[in-house]
Amino acid sequence: MSDPREIELKLECEPSDLAALRDHPLLREAAVQEEAALTSVYFDTPDRQLHAAKLGLRVRESKGRFVQTLKAEGDGLFDRPEWEQPVEGPEPDRAALADTPFARRVDAEAALEPLFTTRVTRRTYLVQQGETRIEVALDTGRVEAPAAGDRIVSLCEIELELKDGTASDLFALAQAVANLVPVRLGVLSKAERGYALAAGKLDRVRKAEPVPLREEMSAADAFRSVAHACLRHMRINEDILLKGRDVEALHQMRVALRRLRSAFSLFGDLVDDPLGVRIRTELKEVTEPLGRARNLDVFLATILPAERERHPDETGLLGLERQLEDERAKAYRDIAALLGSDAWRMLLLDLVGWINAGPWLRDESPGRASLRAEPARVFAARELDRRRRQVKRRGRHLDDLEPEERHRVRIAAKKLRYGAEFFAPLFSGKKAAKRHTAFSKALSDLQDHLGALNDIATGHELMRDLTDAPTGASTLFAAGMTAADIEARTRTLLEAAAEAHEDLVDTKPFWR
């Protein structure tokens, strides 16, 4: 028997946006409308066993009635298993959780304690979209945690929950809402915000998390989970970047987008359709300012300080730094304009709609349908083999390759690395885990050297750009000197990269 599931899309907005939305005929004319005050207390063990198991347990009170809900990790964003039942009072009923993952993942003798509380005013509407019924919930409120003192997290969300019908209608409704008010894709649950508040980890930059893949998944389900994990990674760090310049948040947002683009490539023919091609092309084009800013961040944080240490009396380096700082400020202004635009918000909604209800899922041609249904483990092993052969072939005589050819090796290695990270949960057991550790280290070593070579190439581009702009003589001299110094490292890095490539070729794949 399959687990009961919650299919829900979360959108974030400002309170004034909810007021405008409530007055729109879309909701004003809905057949069913309700309003309720909801108080939800979230529980965990003192050592946070539920959180470690990626489970969330709450007891919600509304109008004197109590409902207990356990939620588990789903596909990373959109589809989650949940178990819900009425209970007698404000404390969890452990007996009612006997047939859920709670009983398997939480010690029977472990106490449960309240950790944080959400207080929300919820207005719900039942909306008909095509042949589909969707519950629209407008939530405003806050999260409170005793451990956080007076600090709270404000909540302002729109939740679209599929009651019956098709996911494509749900995303069509999301687009209609986005045309009315400037919403953003939401990726953090109320429980996640509460845990972060209680632990004092709000607004922390996040690295990529393991993708929740399971061996019984189909290739299509695996793609959705991978894409959702990348979107989640990106949006968490985007929210930090929206509040101001943050070098690490920018880096992680860019990593998330590169991982997402690698996923498109890794899944290849399975997800290929004209709409997807258009969305992916737009995504690549509009996010170019992130790459420009990141290149300047790296140069100003690593290469330039090393130059100042080598040449402490070279005054031209100060002019070089000022000019590059001006360039960086402009790049971050471009990023702020991008992230604040309606076009960017709509593009992300187009993307998540395509991932979950795009033409690639409706193509019933024999080849496409069988590829979607193929076990994810079989698909992953074949793709990892192909990507490994590609890195092996392209990297032959690596230390003799031209910069453009080295760049192709770096891109191939990066896709193999992301594929190895994405697909690791599909290959369980001690042998696979041991091999995965060794394979990841060998691949990381190769990428480190190739990345350093790419930083050199990027440094040369930045220095060339300076010569095309009005620049003082001392600054131009410093730029030329810097270019010569970073080039001097190339031969050593090439030899190290060639050795790392040989080590990778000799490392046994973890998927066999």
Coordinates of C-alpha atoms in Angstrom, one line a residue:
M1 CA 0.0 0.0 0.0
S2 CA 1.4 3.4 -1.0
D3 CA 1.8 6.2 1.6
P4 CA -0.8 9.0 1.6
R5 CA 0.6 12.0 -0.1
E6 CA 0.3 15.8 -0.1
I7 CA 0.7 17.5 -3.4
E8 CA 1.2 21.2 -2.7
L9 CA 2.9 24.2 -4.2
K10 CA 4.0 27.0 -1.9
L11 CA 4.4 30.6 -3.0
E12 CA 5.8 33.4 -0.9
C13 CA 4.7 37.1 -1.0
E14 CA 4.1 40.2 1.0
P15 CA 0.9 40.8 3.2
S16 CA -0.3 43.6 0.9
D17 CA -0.2 41.0 -2.0
L18 CA -2.6 38.8 -0.1
A19 CA -5.0 41.7 0.4
A20 CA -5.0 42.3 -3.4
L21 CA -5.5 38.7 -4.1
R22 CA -8.4 38.3 -1.7
D23 CA -10.3 41.0 -3.6
H24 CA -9.8 39.4 -7.0
P25 CA -12.7 37.5 -8.7
L26 CA -10.4 34.4 -8.8
L27 CA -11.0 34.0 -5.0
R28 CA -13.9 36.2 -4.3
E29 CA -16.2 34.0 -6.5
A30 CA -14.8 30.7 -5.2
A31 CA -17.6 28.3 -4.2
V32 CA -16.1 27.5 -0.7
Q33 CA -14.5 30.1 1.5
E34 CA -13.4 29.7 5.2
E35 CA -11.2 31.5 7.7
A36 CA -9.6 30.0 10.8
A37 CA -6.9 30.7 13.4
L38 CA -4.5 27.8 13.5
T39 CA -2.0 27.2 16.3
S40 CA 0.4 24.4 15.5
V41 CA 2.9 23.0 18.0
Y42 CA 5.8 21.0 16.6
F43 CA 7.4 18.2 18.6
D44 CA 10.7 16.3 18.6
T45 CA 12.8 14.3 21.0
P46 CA 15.5 16.1 23.1
D47 CA 18.2 14.7 20.6
R48 CA 16.1 15.7 17.6
Q49 CA 15.5 12.1 16.2
L50 CA 12.6 13.3 14.0
H51 CA 14.6 16.1 12.5
A52 CA 17.4 13.7 11.7
A53 CA 15.0 11.3 10.1
K54 CA 13.6 14.2 8.0
L55 CA 10.2 13.8 9.7
G56 CA 8.0 16.6 11.1
L57 CA 5.4 16.1 13.8
R58 CA 2.8 18.7 14.8
V59 CA -0.5 19.0 16.7
R60 CA -2.7 21.7 15.3
E61 CA -5.6 23.3 17.2
S62 CA -8.4 25.2 15.5
K63 CA -11.8 26.0 17.0
G64 CA -11.2 23.6 19.9
R65 CA -10.3 20.6 17.6
F66 CA -6.9 19.0 17.5
V67 CA -5.3 17.3 14.5
Q68 CA -2.0 15.5 14.5
T69 CA 0.1 15.4 11.3
L70 CA 3.3 13.6 10.5
K71 CA 5.1 14.6 7.3
A72 CA 8.0 12.9 5.7
E73 CA 10.6 13.9 3.1
G74 CA 9.1 13.7 -0.4
D75 CA 10.7 14.4 -3.7
G76 CA 12.5 17.5 -2.5
L77 CA 9.9 20.2 -3.1
F78 CA 6.4 19.3 -4.3
D79 CA 5.1 15.9 -3.3
R80 CA 5.3 14.7 0.4
P81 CA 3.9 11.7 2.3
E82 CA 1.8 12.7 5.3
W83 CA -0.3 11.0 7.9
E84 CA -3.1 13.0 9.6
Q85 CA -5.7 12.1 12.2
P86 CA -7.8 13.8 14.9
V87 CA -6.4 13.5 18.5
E88 CA -8.0 14.2 21.8
G89 CA -5.8 17.0 23.0
P90 CA -2.7 19.1 22.5
E91 CA -0.2 16.3 23.1
P92 CA 0.9 13.8 20.4
D93 CA -0.8 10.4 20.3
R94 CA 2.0 7.9 19.8
A95 CA -0.4 5.0 19.3
A96 CA -1.8 6.8 16.2
L97 CA 1.6 6.8 14.7
A98 CA 2.2 3.0 14.9
D99 CA 1.8 2.5 11.2
T100 CA 4.0 5.4 10.1
P101 CA 7.7 5.9 9.8
F102 CA 7.7 7.5 13.3
A103 CA 7.5 4.0 14.8
R104 CA 10.5 2.8 12.9
R105 CA 12.7 5.9 13.2
V106 CA 12.1 7.2 16.8
D107 CA 13.0 5.3 19.9
A108 CA 9.9 4.0 21.7
E109 CA 11.1 5.3 25.1
A110 CA 12.2 8.7 23.7
A111 CA 10.2 11.6 25.2
L112 CA 8.6 14.2 22.9
E113 CA 8.9 17.9 23.7
P114 CA 7.4 21.0 22.2
L115 CA 10.0 22.8 20.1
F116 CA 8.3 25.7 18.4
T117 CA 4.9 27.0 17.5
T118 CA 3.3 28.5 14.5
R119 CA 0.3 30.9 14.8
V120 CA -1.4 31.5 11.5
T121 CA -4.6 33.1 10.2
R122 CA -5.6 31.0 7.2
R123 CA -8.2 31.9 4.6
T124 CA -9.0 29.0 2.4
Y125 CA -10.8 28.9 -1.0
L126 CA -11.8 25.9 -3.1
V127 CA -11.0 26.9 -6.7
Q128 CA -12.0 25.0 -9.9
Q129 CA -9.2 25.2 -12.5
G130 CA -10.3 23.3 -15.6
E131 CA -11.3 19.8 -14.4
T132 CA -9.2 20.2 -11.3
R133 CA -10.2 21.2 -7.7
I134 CA -7.5 23.1 -5.9
E135 CA -7.5 24.4 -2.3
V136 CA -5.9 27.9 -2.1
A137 CA -4.8 28.8 1.4
L138 CA -3.6 32.3 2.3
D139 CA -1.5 32.2 5.4
T140 CA -0.2 35.1 7.5
G141 CA 1.4 34.7 10.9
R142 CA 4.6 33.9 12.7
V143 CA 6.8 31.2 14.1
E144 CA 7.8 31.3 17.7
A145 CA 10.5 29.3 19.5
P146 CA 11.3 29.6 23.2
A147 CA 15.0 29.0 22.5
A148 CA 15.0 32.1 20.2
G149 CA 13.9 34.5 22.9
D150 CA 12.0 37.4 21.4
R151 CA 13.0 36.6 17.8
I152 CA 10.2 35.4 15.5
V153 CA 9.8 34.4 11.8
S154 CA 7.0 36.1 10.0
L155 CA 5.0 34.0 7.6
C156 CA 3.1 35.2 4.5
E157 CA 2.4 32.3 2.1
I158 CA 0.0 31.1 -0.5
E159 CA -0.4 27.3 -0.6
L160 CA -2.0 25.5 -3.6
E161 CA -3.0 22.0 -2.7
L162 CA -4.2 19.6 -5.4
K163 CA -7.5 18.0 -4.2
D164 CA -8.3 16.1 -7.4
G165 CA -7.4 16.5 -11.0
T166 CA -4.1 17.2 -12.7
A167 CA -0.8 18.9 -11.7
S168 CA -0.8 20.9 -14.9
D169 CA -4.0 22.7 -13.8
L170 CA -2.3 23.5 -10.4
F171 CA 0.6 25.1 -12.2
A172 CA -1.7 27.0 -14.5
L173 CA -3.4 28.5 -11.4
A174 CA 0.0 29.3 -10.0
Q175 CA 0.8 31.3 -13.1
A176 CA -2.6 33.1 -12.9
V177 CA -1.8 34.1 -9.3
A178 CA 1.7 35.2 -10.3
N179 CA 0.2 37.5 -13.0
L180 CA -1.8 39.2 -10.2
V181 CA 0.8 39.6 -7.5
P182 CA 4.6 39.2 -7.4
V183 CA 5.0 35.8 -5.8
R184 CA 8.2 33.7 -5.4
L185 CA 8.5 29.9 -5.4
G186 CA 8.6 28.8 -1.7
V187 CA 10.8 25.9 -0.8
L188 CA 11.0 25.9 3.0
S189 CA 8.2 24.4 5.1
K190 CA 6.9 26.1 8.3
A191 CA 8.6 23.3 10.2
E192 CA 12.0 24.0 8.5
R193 CA 11.7 27.7 9.4
G194 CA 10.9 26.7 13.0
Y195 CA 13.8 24.4 13.4
A196 CA 16.1 27.1 12.0
L197 CA 14.7 29.6 14.4
A198 CA 15.1 27.3 17.4
A199 CA 18.7 26.4 16.4
G200 CA 19.7 30.0 15.7
K201 CA 20.4 29.2 12.1
L202 CA 18.1 31.6 10.2
D203 CA 19.4 33.2 7.0
R204 CA 22.4 30.7 6.9
V205 CA 23.9 30.0 3.5
R206 CA 23.1 26.4 2.4
K207 CA 25.3 24.0 0.5
A208 CA 23.7 21.3 -1.7
E209 CA 21.9 18.6 0.2
P210 CA 21.8 14.9 -0.7
V211 CA 19.0 14.2 -3.2
P212 CA 16.2 12.0 -1.8
L213 CA 16.5 9.3 -4.4
R214 CA 15.2 5.7 -3.7
E215 CA 16.2 2.6 -5.5
E216 CA 12.6 1.8 -6.5
M217 CA 12.2 5.1 -8.3
S218 CA 11.7 5.5 -12.0
A219 CA 14.1 7.6 -14.1
A220 CA 11.4 10.3 -14.5
D221 CA 10.8 10.5 -10.7
A222 CA 14.6 10.7 -10.2
F223 CA 14.8 13.6 -12.5
R224 CA 12.0 15.5 -10.7
S225 CA 13.7 14.9 -7.3
V226 CA 17.1 16.0 -8.6
A227 CA 15.6 19.2 -10.2
H228 CA 13.6 20.0 -7.1
A229 CA 16.7 19.6 -4.9
C230 CA 18.6 22.1 -7.2
L231 CA 15.7 24.6 -7.1
R232 CA 15.5 24.3 -3.4
H233 CA 19.3 24.9 -3.0
M234 CA 19.0 27.9 -5.4
R235 CA 16.0 29.5 -3.8
I236 CA 17.3 29.3 -0.2
N237 CA 20.4 31.2 -1.1
E238 CA 18.6 33.6 -3.4
D239 CA 16.5 34.8 -0.4
I240 CA 19.8 35.7 1.3
L241 CA 21.1 37.4 -1.7
L242 CA 17.9 39.4 -2.1
K243 CA 18.7 41.1 1.3
G244 CA 22.1 42.3 0.1
R245 CA 25.5 41.4 -1.2
D246 CA 26.7 38.0 0.1
V247 CA 29.6 36.4 -1.6
E248 CA 28.9 32.8 -0.3
A249 CA 25.2 33.0 -1.1
L250 CA 26.0 34.1 -4.6
H251 CA 28.5 31.2 -4.9
Q252 CA 25.9 28.6 -3.7
M253 CA 23.1 30.0 -5.9
R254 CA 25.4 29.7 -8.9
V255 CA 26.4 26.2 -7.9
A256 CA 22.7 25.3 -7.6
L257 CA 22.0 26.6 -11.1
R258 CA 25.1 24.8 -12.6
R259 CA 23.9 21.6 -10.9
L260 CA 20.5 22.1 -12.4
R261 CA 21.8 22.6 -15.9
S262 CA 24.0 19.5 -15.4
A263 CA 20.8 17.6 -14.5
F264 CA 19.2 18.6 -17.8
S265 CA 22.3 17.3 -19.6
L266 CA 22.5 14.1 -17.6
F267 CA 18.9 13.1 -18.2
G268 CA 19.2 14.2 -21.9
D269 CA 16.6 12.6 -24.2
L270 CA 14.3 11.7 -21.3
V271 CA 13.4 15.4 -20.7
D272 CA 14.0 16.9 -24.1
D273 CA 11.1 18.9 -25.5
P274 CA 10.8 22.4 -27.1
L275 CA 9.4 24.1 -24.0
G276 CA 12.2 22.7 -21.8
V277 CA 14.8 23.9 -24.4
R278 CA 13.4 27.4 -24.3
I279 CA 13.3 27.6 -20.5
R280 CA 16.8 26.2 -20.1
T281 CA 18.1 28.7 -22.7
E282 CA 16.5 31.6 -20.9
L283 CA 17.8 30.4 -17.6
K284 CA 21.4 30.3 -18.9
E285 CA 21.1 33.7 -20.5
V286 CA 19.6 35.6 -17.7
T287 CA 21.9 34.3 -15.0
E288 CA 25.1 35.4 -16.7
P289 CA 25.6 38.3 -14.2
L290 CA 26.0 35.7 -11.5
G291 CA 29.1 34.3 -13.3
R292 CA 30.6 37.8 -13.8
A293 CA 30.2 38.6 -10.1
R294 CA 31.6 35.3 -9.0
N295 CA 34.7 35.7 -11.2
L296 CA 35.3 39.1 -9.7
D297 CA 34.8 37.7 -6.1
V298 CA 37.4 35.0 -6.7
F299 CA 39.9 37.4 -8.3
L300 CA 39.6 40.0 -5.6
A301 CA 39.6 37.5 -2.7
T302 CA 42.5 35.2 -3.9
I303 CA 44.5 36.3 -6.9
L304 CA 44.9 40.0 -6.1
P305 CA 45.9 39.5 -2.4
A306 CA 48.6 37.1 -3.6
E307 CA 49.8 39.8 -6.0
R308 CA 50.0 42.4 -3.3
E309 CA 52.1 40.0 -1.2
R310 CA 54.4 39.4 -4.1
H311 CA 54.7 43.1 -5.0
P312 CA 54.0 45.2 -1.9
D313 CA 55.4 48.3 -3.4
E314 CA 53.5 48.2 -6.7
T315 CA 51.0 51.1 -6.4
G316 CA 49.3 50.2 -9.6
L317 CA 47.7 47.3 -7.8
L318 CA 45.6 49.7 -5.8
G319 CA 44.2 51.2 -9.0
L320 CA 43.6 47.7 -10.3
E321 CA 41.7 46.8 -7.2
R322 CA 39.5 50.0 -7.3
Q323 CA 38.6 49.4 -10.9
L324 CA 37.7 45.7 -10.3
E325 CA 35.7 46.7 -7.2
D326 CA 33.7 49.1 -9.3
E327 CA 33.1 46.3 -11.8
R328 CA 31.9 44.0 -9.0
A329 CA 29.5 46.6 -7.6
K330 CA 28.0 46.9 -11.1
A331 CA 27.7 43.1 -11.4
Y332 CA 25.9 42.9 -8.0
R333 CA 23.5 45.7 -9.1
D334 CA 22.7 43.7 -12.2
I335 CA 22.0 40.7 -10.0
A336 CA 19.7 42.7 -7.8
A337 CA 17.8 43.9 -10.9
L338 CA 17.5 40.3 -12.2
L339 CA 16.3 38.8 -8.9
G340 CA 13.8 41.7 -8.4
S341 CA 12.3 41.4 -11.9
D342 CA 8.9 39.8 -12.7
A343 CA 10.6 38.0 -15.6
W344 CA 12.8 36.1 -13.2
R345 CA 10.0 35.1 -10.8
M346 CA 7.8 33.9 -13.8
L347 CA 10.7 32.0 -15.3
L348 CA 11.1 30.0 -12.1
L349 CA 7.4 29.2 -12.0
D350 CA 7.6 28.2 -15.7
L351 CA 10.5 25.9 -14.8
V352 CA 8.9 24.2 -11.8
G353 CA 5.7 23.7 -13.9
W354 CA 7.7 22.2 -16.7
I355 CA 9.5 19.8 -14.4
N356 CA 6.2 18.5 -13.0
A357 CA 3.8 18.8 -15.9
G358 CA 5.9 19.5 -19.0
P359 CA 5.4 17.9 -22.5
W360 CA 8.3 15.5 -21.7
L361 CA 5.9 13.8 -19.2
R362 CA 3.0 13.5 -21.7
D363 CA 5.0 12.1 -24.7
E364 CA 3.6 8.6 -25.1
S365 CA 5.9 7.5 -28.0
P366 CA 7.4 4.1 -27.1
G367 CA 11.0 5.3 -26.7
R368 CA 10.1 8.2 -24.4
A369 CA 7.6 6.3 -22.3
S370 CA 9.9 3.4 -21.7
L371 CA 12.8 5.8 -20.8
R372 CA 10.6 7.5 -18.2
A373 CA 9.6 4.2 -16.7
E374 CA 13.1 2.7 -16.6
P375 CA 14.4 2.0 -13.1
A376 CA 16.4 5.0 -11.9
R377 CA 19.3 2.7 -10.9
V378 CA 19.6 1.3 -14.4
F379 CA 19.4 4.7 -16.0
A380 CA 22.0 6.2 -13.6
A381 CA 24.5 3.4 -14.1
R382 CA 24.4 3.7 -17.9
E383 CA 24.7 7.5 -17.7
L384 CA 27.6 7.4 -15.2
D385 CA 29.4 4.9 -17.4
R386 CA 28.9 7.2 -20.4
R387 CA 30.1 10.3 -18.6
R388 CA 33.1 8.5 -17.2
R389 CA 34.2 7.3 -20.6
Q390 CA 33.8 10.9 -21.8
V391 CA 36.1 12.3 -19.1
K392 CA 38.6 9.5 -19.8
R393 CA 38.7 10.2 -23.5
R394 CA 38.8 13.9 -23.4
G395 CA 41.4 14.1 -20.7
R396 CA 44.1 12.0 -22.5
H397 CA 47.4 14.0 -22.5
L398 CA 45.7 16.6 -20.4
D399 CA 48.9 18.6 -19.9
D400 CA 49.3 19.1 -23.6
L401 CA 45.8 20.2 -24.4
E402 CA 44.9 23.7 -25.5
P403 CA 42.8 25.9 -23.0
E404 CA 39.6 25.3 -24.9
E405 CA 40.1 21.6 -24.8
R406 CA 40.9 21.7 -21.1
H407 CA 37.7 23.6 -20.6
R408 CA 35.7 20.8 -22.2
V409 CA 37.4 18.3 -19.9
R410 CA 36.5 20.5 -16.9
I411 CA 32.8 20.6 -18.0
A412 CA 32.7 16.9 -18.6
A413 CA 34.3 16.2 -15.2
K414 CA 31.8 18.6 -13.5
K415 CA 28.8 16.8 -15.0
L416 CA 30.3 13.4 -13.9
R417 CA 30.8 14.8 -10.4
Y418 CA 27.3 16.2 -10.1
G419 CA 25.9 12.9 -11.5
A420 CA 27.9 10.9 -8.9
E421 CA 26.4 13.2 -6.2
F422 CA 22.9 13.0 -7.5
F423 CA 22.8 9.2 -8.0
A424 CA 24.8 8.1 -5.0
P425 CA 21.7 7.1 -2.9
L426 CA 20.7 4.6 -5.6
F427 CA 23.7 2.4 -4.9
S428 CA 23.6 1.2 -1.3
G429 CA 25.9 -1.2 0.6
K430 CA 29.3 -0.9 2.2
K431 CA 31.1 -1.7 -1.0
A432 CA 29.3 1.0 -3.0
A433 CA 29.8 3.5 -0.2
K434 CA 33.6 2.8 0.0
R435 CA 34.0 3.1 -3.7
H436 CA 31.9 6.2 -3.8
T437 CA 34.2 7.9 -1.3
A438 CA 37.3 7.0 -3.3
F439 CA 35.7 8.0 -6.6
S440 CA 34.4 11.3 -5.3
K441 CA 37.9 12.2 -3.9
A442 CA 39.6 11.4 -7.2
L443 CA 37.1 13.4 -9.1
S444 CA 37.3 16.3 -6.6
D445 CA 41.1 16.4 -7.0
L446 CA 40.8 16.6 -10.8
Q447 CA 38.2 19.3 -10.6
D448 CA 40.3 21.3 -8.1
H449 CA 43.2 21.5 -10.5
L450 CA 41.0 22.2 -13.5
G451 CA 39.2 24.8 -11.5
A452 CA 42.4 26.6 -10.7
L453 CA 43.4 26.5 -14.3
N454 CA 40.0 28.0 -15.2
D455 CA 40.5 30.8 -12.6
I456 CA 43.7 31.6 -14.4
A457 CA 41.9 31.8 -17.7
T458 CA 39.2 33.9 -16.1
G459 CA 41.9 36.2 -14.7
H460 CA 43.4 36.7 -18.1
E461 CA 39.9 37.6 -19.4
L462 CA 39.4 40.2 -16.7
M463 CA 42.8 41.7 -17.4
R464 CA 42.1 41.9 -21.1
D465 CA 38.8 43.6 -20.4
L466 CA 40.7 46.3 -18.5
T467 CA 42.9 47.1 -21.6
D468 CA 39.7 47.8 -23.5
A469 CA 38.5 50.4 -21.0
P470 CA 40.0 53.8 -20.1
T471 CA 42.6 52.9 -17.6
G472 CA 45.7 54.6 -16.1
A473 CA 49.2 53.6 -17.1
S474 CA 50.1 52.2 -13.6
T475 CA 46.9 50.2 -13.5
L476 CA 47.6 48.7 -16.9
F477 CA 51.1 47.8 -15.9
A478 CA 49.7 46.1 -12.7
A479 CA 47.2 44.2 -14.9
G480 CA 50.0 43.0 -17.2
M481 CA 52.2 42.0 -14.3
T482 CA 49.3 40.1 -12.7
A483 CA 48.5 38.3 -15.9
A484 CA 52.2 37.2 -16.2
D485 CA 52.3 36.0 -12.6
I486 CA 49.1 33.9 -12.7
E487 CA 50.3 32.4 -16.0
A488 CA 53.5 31.2 -14.3
R489 CA 51.4 28.7 -12.3
T490 CA 49.9 27.0 -15.4
R491 CA 52.6 24.3 -16.0
T492 CA 52.6 23.1 -12.4
L493 CA 48.8 22.9 -12.4
L494 CA 48.7 21.1 -15.7
E495 CA 51.0 18.4 -14.5
A496 CA 49.0 18.0 -11.3
A497 CA 45.7 17.8 -13.3
A498 CA 47.2 15.2 -15.6
E499 CA 48.2 13.0 -12.6
A500 CA 44.7 13.5 -11.0
H501 CA 43.1 12.4 -14.3
E502 CA 45.2 9.2 -14.3
D503 CA 44.2 8.5 -10.7
L504 CA 40.5 9.0 -11.6
V505 CA 40.7 6.6 -14.5
D506 CA 42.3 4.0 -12.2
T507 CA 39.5 4.4 -9.5
K508 CA 36.8 1.8 -9.6
P509 CA 33.2 3.1 -10.3
F510 CA 30.9 2.8 -7.3
W511 CA 27.9 2.0 -9.5
R512 CA 29.2 -1.4 -10.6

